[in-house]
PDB file of C-alpha atoms in Angstrom:
ATOM      1  CA  MET K  29     -13.243   6.991  -0.542  1.00 43.00           C
ATOM      2  CA  GLN K  30     -13.781  10.675  -0.912  1.00 46.00           C
ATOM      3  CA  ARG K  31     -17.638  10.543  -0.970  1.00 44.00           C
ATOM      4  CA  GLN K  32     -19.673  12.525   1.439  1.00 46.00           C
ATOM      5  CA  GLY K  33     -22.849  11.178   2.780  1.00 46.00           C
ATOM      6  CA  SER K  34     -24.208   8.789   5.371  1.00 48.00           C
ATOM      7  CA  ASN K  35     -21.872   5.800   4.805  1.00 54.00           C
ATOM      8  CA  GLY K  36     -19.197   7.185   2.444  1.00 56.00           C
ATOM      9  CA  GLY K  37     -17.239   9.087   5.107  1.00 68.00           C
ATOM     10  CA  SER K  38     -17.320   6.348   7.698  1.00 75.00           C
ATOM     11  CA  ALA K  39     -16.276   3.756   5.075  1.00 76.00           C
ATOM     12  CA  ALA K  40     -13.269   5.871   4.088  1.00 79.00           C
ATOM     13  CA  ILE K  41     -12.264   6.260   7.665  1.00 88.00           C
ATOM     14  CA  ARG K  42     -12.523   2.557   8.403  1.00 89.00           C
ATOM     15  CA  PHE K  43     -10.482   1.854   5.187  1.00 86.00           C
ATOM     16  CA  ARG K  44      -7.822   4.327   6.250  1.00 91.00           C
ATOM     17  CA  ALA K  45      -7.763   3.085   9.826  1.00 94.00           C
ATOM     18  CA  ALA K  46      -7.368  -0.582   8.713  1.00 94.00           C
ATOM     19  CA  GLY K  47      -4.534   0.457   6.406  1.00 93.00           C
ATOM     20  CA  GLY K  48      -2.817   2.383   9.188  1.00 95.00           C
ATOM     21  CA  VAL K  49      -3.197  -0.502  11.602  1.00 96.00           C
ATOM     22  CA  LEU K  50      -1.784  -3.026   9.126  1.00 96.00           C
ATOM     23  CA  LEU K  51       1.001  -0.666   8.131  1.00 96.00           C
ATOM     24  CA  VAL K  52       2.063  -0.208  11.739  1.00 97.00           C
ATOM     25  CA  ALA K  53       1.890  -3.914  12.374  1.00 97.00           C
ATOM     26  CA  HIS K  54       3.916  -4.710   9.247  1.00 97.00           C
ATOM     27  CA  LEU K  55       6.582  -2.072  10.100  1.00 97.00           C
ATOM     28  CA  ALA K  56       6.878  -3.515  13.585  1.00 97.00           C
ATOM     29  CA  LEU K  57       7.443  -6.973  12.118  1.00 97.00           C
ATOM     30  CA  VAL K  58      10.061  -5.579   9.697  1.00 97.00           C
ATOM     31  CA  ALA K  59      11.782  -3.794  12.417  1.00 95.00           C
ATOM     32  CA  TRP K  60      11.946  -6.941  14.614  1.00 95.00           C
ATOM     33  CA  LEU K  61      13.241  -8.978  11.701  1.00 94.00           C
ATOM     34  CA  THR K  62      15.870  -6.529  10.579  1.00 94.00           C
ATOM     35  CA  LEU K  63      16.994  -4.556  13.662  1.00 93.00           C
ATOM     36  CA  ARG K  64      17.358  -7.177  16.308  1.00 92.00           C
ATOM     37  CA  PRO K  65      20.846  -8.050  17.322  1.00 92.00           C
ATOM     38  CA  LEU K  66      22.149 -11.427  16.101  1.00 88.00           C
ATOM     39  CA  ASP K  67      24.654 -13.578  17.941  1.00 87.00           C
ATOM     40  CA  VAL K  68      26.915 -14.782  15.118  1.00 84.00           C
ATOM     41  CA  PRO K  69      30.532 -15.946  15.303  1.00 85.00           C
ATOM     42  CA  TRP K  70      31.564 -13.739  12.300  1.00 83.00           C
ATOM     43  CA  VAL K  71      29.935 -11.030  10.174  1.00 83.00           C
ATOM     44  CA  SER K  72      30.634 -10.392   6.539  1.00 84.00           C
ATOM     45  CA  ALA K  73      31.714  -7.004   5.322  1.00 87.00           C
ATOM     46  CA  ALA K  74      29.070  -4.421   4.255  1.00 90.00           C
ATOM     47  CA  ASN K  75      28.187  -4.614   0.639  1.00 91.00           C
ATOM     48  CA  LEU K  76      28.198  -1.236  -1.039  1.00 92.00           C
ATOM     49  CA  ARG K  77      28.544  -2.463  -4.686  1.00 95.00           C
ATOM     50  CA  PRO K  78      25.168  -2.899  -6.428  1.00 95.00           C
ATOM     51  CA  PHE K  79      24.332  -6.417  -7.495  1.00 95.00           C
ATOM     52  CA  ALA K  80      27.306  -8.055  -5.769  1.00 95.00           C
ATOM     53  CA  SER K  81      25.352  -9.960  -3.246  1.00 93.00           C
ATOM     54  CA  ILE K  82      22.734 -10.944  -5.852  1.00 95.00           C
ATOM     55  CA  ARG K  83      25.548 -12.296  -8.036  1.00 95.00           C
ATOM     56  CA  ALA K  84      26.942 -14.205  -4.994  1.00 94.00           C
ATOM     57  CA  ASP K  85      23.507 -15.631  -4.354  1.00 94.00           C
ATOM     58  CA  LEU K  86      23.143 -16.720  -7.924  1.00 95.00           C
ATOM     59  CA  ALA K  87      26.420 -18.442  -7.778  1.00 95.00           C
ATOM     60  CA  LEU K  88      25.088 -20.571  -4.780  1.00 94.00           C
ATOM     61  CA  GLY K  89      22.501 -22.194  -7.055  1.00 94.00           C
ATOM     62  CA  PRO K  90      18.984 -21.552  -8.084  1.00 94.00           C
ATOM     63  CA  GLU K  91      17.350 -22.736  -4.899  1.00 96.00           C
ATOM     64  CA  ALA K  92      19.480 -20.606  -2.554  1.00 94.00           C
ATOM     65  CA  ALA K  93      19.255 -17.624  -4.942  1.00 95.00           C
ATOM     66  CA  ALA K  94      15.497 -17.789  -5.183  1.00 96.00           C
ATOM     67  CA  ARG K  95      15.191 -18.007  -1.317  1.00 96.00           C
ATOM     68  CA  SER K  96      17.561 -15.046  -0.767  1.00 95.00           C
ATOM     69  CA  ILE K  97      16.241 -12.852  -3.500  1.00 96.00           C
ATOM     70  CA  GLY K  98      12.664 -13.751  -2.606  1.00 97.00           C
ATOM     71  CA  LYS K  99      13.217 -12.573   1.006  1.00 96.00           C
ATOM     72  CA  GLY K 100      14.641  -9.297  -0.255  1.00 96.00           C
ATOM     73  CA  LEU K 101      11.624  -8.796  -2.611  1.00 97.00           C
ATOM     74  CA  LEU K 102       8.983  -9.813  -0.074  1.00 97.00           C
ATOM     75  CA  LEU K 103      10.270  -7.943   3.034  1.00 97.00           C
ATOM     76  CA  LEU K 104       8.823  -4.562   2.283  1.00 97.00           C
ATOM     77  CA  ALA K 105       6.390  -5.646  -0.638  1.00 97.00           C
ATOM     78  CA  PRO K 106       3.259  -5.174   1.513  1.00 97.00           C
ATOM     79  CA  LEU K 107       4.095  -1.479   1.742  1.00 97.00           C
ATOM     80  CA  GLY K 108       3.235  -1.253  -1.879  1.00 97.00           C
ATOM     81  CA  VAL K 109      -0.454  -1.889  -0.975  1.00 96.00           C
ATOM     82  CA  LEU K 110      -0.479  -0.690   2.591  1.00 96.00           C
ATOM     83  CA  LEU K 111       0.788   2.865   1.943  1.00 96.00           C
ATOM     84  CA  PRO K 112      -1.898   3.777  -0.578  1.00 95.00           C
ATOM     85  CA  MET K 113      -4.479   2.027   1.572  1.00 93.00           C
ATOM     86  CA  ALA K 114      -3.594   4.129   4.551  1.00 93.00           C
ATOM     87  CA  GLY K 115      -3.798   7.189   2.307  1.00 91.00           C
ATOM     88  CA  GLY K 116      -7.307   6.101   1.300  1.00 85.00           C
ATOM     89  CA  ARG K 117      -7.583   8.002  -1.978  1.00 86.00           C
ATOM     90  CA  LEU K 118      -9.480   6.659  -5.018  1.00 84.00           C
ATOM     91  CA  ALA K 119      -9.168   9.560  -7.382  1.00 86.00           C
ATOM     92  CA  VAL K 120      -5.367   9.908  -7.805  1.00 90.00           C
ATOM     93  CA  SER K 121      -3.020   9.685 -10.697  1.00 92.00           C
ATOM     94  CA  PRO K 122      -1.714   6.052 -11.004  1.00 94.00           C
ATOM     95  CA  LEU K 123       1.737   7.343 -11.902  1.00 96.00           C
ATOM     96  CA  LEU K 124       1.882   9.723  -8.934  1.00 95.00           C
ATOM     97  CA  SER K 125       0.628   7.097  -6.602  1.00 95.00           C
ATOM     98  CA  LEU K 126       3.322   4.690  -7.824  1.00 97.00           C
ATOM     99  CA  LEU K 127       6.027   7.294  -7.513  1.00 97.00           C
ATOM    100  CA  ARG K 128       4.957   8.291  -4.004  1.00 96.00           C
ATOM    101  CA  THR K 129       4.705   4.678  -2.862  1.00 97.00           C
ATOM    102  CA  VAL K 130       8.041   3.659  -4.375  1.00 98.00           C
ATOM    103  CA  ALA K 131       9.755   6.695  -2.939  1.00 98.00           C
ATOM    104  CA  ALA K 132       8.381   6.000   0.537  1.00 97.00           C
ATOM    105  CA  GLY K 133       9.383   2.316   0.305  1.00 97.00           C
ATOM    106  CA  ALA K 134      12.924   3.228  -0.798  1.00 98.00           C
ATOM    107  CA  LEU K 135      13.326   5.748   2.021  1.00 98.00           C
ATOM    108  CA  LEU K 136      12.105   3.225   4.569  1.00 97.00           C
ATOM    109  CA  SER K 137      14.455   0.573   3.201  1.00 97.00           C
ATOM    110  CA  LEU K 138      17.315   3.107   3.302  1.00 97.00           C
ATOM    111  CA  GLY K 139      16.441   3.964   6.883  1.00 97.00           C
ATOM    112  CA  ILE K 140      16.511   0.239   7.863  1.00 96.00           C
ATOM    113  CA  GLU K 141      19.940  -0.247   6.216  1.00 95.00           C
ATOM    114  CA  LEU K 142      21.266   2.871   7.987  1.00 95.00           C
ATOM    115  CA  LEU K 143      19.876   1.710  11.357  1.00 95.00           C
ATOM    116  CA  GLN K 144      21.505  -1.690  10.812  1.00 93.00           C
ATOM    117  CA  THR K 145      24.995  -0.082  10.925  1.00 90.00           C
ATOM    118  CA  GLY K 146      24.623   0.020  14.736  1.00 90.00           C
ATOM    119  CA  VAL K 147      23.072  -3.326  15.269  1.00 91.00           C
ATOM    120  CA  PRO K 148      25.462  -6.319  16.220  1.00 90.00           C
ATOM    121  CA  GLY K 149      25.396  -9.008  13.737  1.00 88.00           C
ATOM    122  CA  GLN K 150      23.521  -7.026  11.036  1.00 90.00           C
ATOM    123  CA  VAL K 151      25.296  -6.006   7.878  1.00 90.00           C
ATOM    124  CA  VAL K 152      24.368  -3.120   5.463  1.00 92.00           C
ATOM    125  CA  ASP K 153      23.674  -4.395   1.898  1.00 94.00           C
ATOM    126  CA  VAL K 154      22.806  -2.037  -0.932  1.00 96.00           C
ATOM    127  CA  ASP K 155      21.211  -4.971  -2.708  1.00 97.00           C
ATOM    128  CA  SER K 156      18.722  -5.204   0.030  1.00 96.00           C
ATOM    129  CA  LEU K 157      17.797  -1.673  -0.708  1.00 97.00           C
ATOM    130  CA  LEU K 158      17.318  -2.450  -4.366  1.00 97.00           C
ATOM    131  CA  LEU K 159      15.329  -5.556  -3.786  1.00 98.00           C
ATOM    132  CA  ASN K 160      13.056  -4.052  -1.209  1.00 98.00           C
ATOM    133  CA  THR K 161      12.282  -1.176  -3.517  1.00 98.00           C
ATOM    134  CA  VAL K 162      11.543  -3.458  -6.565  1.00 98.00           C
ATOM    135  CA  GLY K 163       9.273  -5.552  -4.178  1.00 98.00           C
ATOM    136  CA  VAL K 164       7.328  -2.511  -3.182  1.00 98.00           C
ATOM    137  CA  THR K 165       6.975  -1.502  -6.804  1.00 98.00           C
ATOM    138  CA  LEU K 166       5.841  -4.877  -7.983  1.00 98.00           C
ATOM    139  CA  ALA K 167       3.243  -5.273  -5.170  1.00 98.00           C
ATOM    140  CA  HIS K 168       1.911  -1.723  -5.969  1.00 98.00           C
ATOM    141  CA  LEU K 169       1.638  -2.360  -9.699  1.00 97.00           C
ATOM    142  CA  ALA K 170      -0.011  -5.870  -9.115  1.00 97.00           C
ATOM    143  CA  VAL K 171      -2.661  -4.767  -6.591  1.00 96.00           C
ATOM    144  CA  VAL K 172      -3.422  -1.075  -6.300  1.00 95.00           C
ATOM    145  CA  PRO K 173      -4.576   0.060  -9.813  1.00 95.00           C
ATOM    146  CA  ALA K 174      -7.057  -2.885 -10.040  1.00 94.00           C
ATOM    147  CA  ALA K 175      -8.261  -2.389  -6.459  1.00 92.00           C
ATOM    148  CA  ARG K 176      -8.818   1.312  -6.956  1.00 91.00           C
ATOM    149  CA  ALA K 177     -10.656   0.804 -10.209  1.00 91.00           C
ATOM    150  CA  GLY K 178     -12.913  -1.809  -8.508  1.00 90.00           C
ATOM    151  CA  LEU K 179     -13.600   0.504  -5.601  1.00 88.00           C
ATOM    152  CA  ARG K 180     -14.349   3.429  -7.892  1.00 88.00           C
ATOM    153  CA  ARG K 181     -16.818   1.232  -9.813  1.00 91.00           C
ATOM    154  CA  ARG K 182     -18.472   0.166  -6.673  1.00 88.00           C
ATOM    155  CA  ALA K 183     -18.765   3.704  -5.356  1.00 85.00           C
ATOM    156  CA  GLU K 184     -20.240   4.916  -8.705  1.00 89.00           C
ATOM    157  CA  THR K 185     -22.725   1.990  -8.656  1.00 91.00           C
ATOM    158  CA  ARG K 186     -23.800   2.936  -5.107  1.00 87.00           C
ATOM    159  CA  ARG K 187     -24.099   6.610  -5.977  1.00 88.00           C
ATOM    160  CA  ARG K 188     -26.296   5.833  -9.035  1.00 91.00           C
ATOM    161  CA  ALA K 189     -28.490   3.549  -7.018  1.00 89.00           C
ATOM    162  CA  ALA K 190     -28.933   6.335  -4.383  1.00 87.00           C
ATOM    163  CA  VAL K 191     -29.844   8.855  -7.091  1.00 88.00           C
ATOM    164  CA  LEU K 192     -32.291   6.480  -8.740  1.00 86.00           C
ATOM    165  CA  ARG K 193     -33.829   5.699  -5.314  1.00 87.00           C
ATOM    166  CA  ARG K 194     -34.301   9.370  -4.529  1.00 85.00           C
ATOM    167  CA  LYS K 195     -35.776   9.989  -8.094  1.00 83.00           C
ATOM    168  CA  GLY K 196     -38.186   7.137  -7.377  1.00 81.00           C
ATOM    169  CA  GLU K 197     -39.228   8.509  -4.075  1.00 78.00           C
ATOM    170  CA  ALA K 198     -39.788  11.866  -5.577  1.00 75.00           C
ATOM    171  CA  ALA K 199     -41.853  10.421  -8.309  1.00 74.00           C
ATOM    172  CA  GLU K 200     -43.936   8.463  -5.776  1.00 76.00           C
ATOM    173  CA  GLU K 201     -44.473  11.690  -3.759  1.00 72.00           C
ATOM    174  CA  ALA K 202     -45.627  13.501  -6.826  1.00 71.00           C
ATOM    175  CA  THR K 203     -48.186  10.824  -7.738  1.00 77.00           C
ATOM    176  CA  GLN K 204     -49.610  11.038  -4.127  1.00 74.00           C
ATOM    177  CA  GLY K 205     -50.204  14.736  -4.517  1.00 67.00           C
ATOM    178  CA  ARG K 206     -47.397  15.843  -2.277  1.00 65.00           C
ATOM    179  CA  THR K 207     -44.666  18.214  -3.252  1.00 62.00           C
ATOM    180  CA  PRO K 208     -41.737  16.125  -4.171  1.00 57.00           C
ATOM    181  CA  THR K 209     -38.398  16.716  -2.419  1.00 61.00           C
ATOM    182  CA  ILE K 210     -35.818  17.457  -5.127  1.00 60.00           C
ATOM    183  CA  PRO K 211     -32.732  15.447  -4.744  1.00 58.00           C
ATOM    184  CA  ARG K 212     -29.586  17.454  -4.528  1.00 60.00           C
ATOM    185  CA  VAL K 213     -26.878  15.348  -6.215  1.00 59.00           C
ATOM    186  CA  GLY K 214     -23.287  16.340  -6.084  1.00 57.00           C
ATOM    187  CA  ILE K 215     -23.894  19.406  -4.039  1.00 56.00           C
ATOM    188  CA  ALA K 216     -22.057  19.422  -0.718  1.00 54.00           C
ATOM    189  CA  PRO K 217     -23.780  21.162   2.266  1.00 52.00           C
TER     190      PRO K 217
END
């Protein structure tokens, strides 16, 4: 991602742009799902006690609980992947990346919950904040470290192939009696 050269810069830009576009699309979908007014005959009170609505969901049975808790976990889970993708960094501390992503996911979830206070039919629920944050964390842990490792290996393989190709071209020029061009590896212009 942070490579300089003929394709390295444009690949990083395309990767970041794709991450940014997907991030905006996902946030638009989340806003539509969570901030649109609902026409309901009654609204339950806001839940400000942690785990109260999770306990209530569990009391309804395993199927209803799995559906409700799953929705809470999955709503913002893509942010766990899309935020680092939009950042586009390969060489970053895994712990720092996780902390940044989880903090951003928690703040977005908090913002959604606060905005819901003014939307008819929508109710603030602290458990939604908790489940959304856990979903972002799980998605980040499941995908980002392995994806970054794979992309780093791929970038390193390409870099080595380019160095070997340049060395081969230099050796060929030397055998033909021409002055070889010395490859400059790792030196930025």
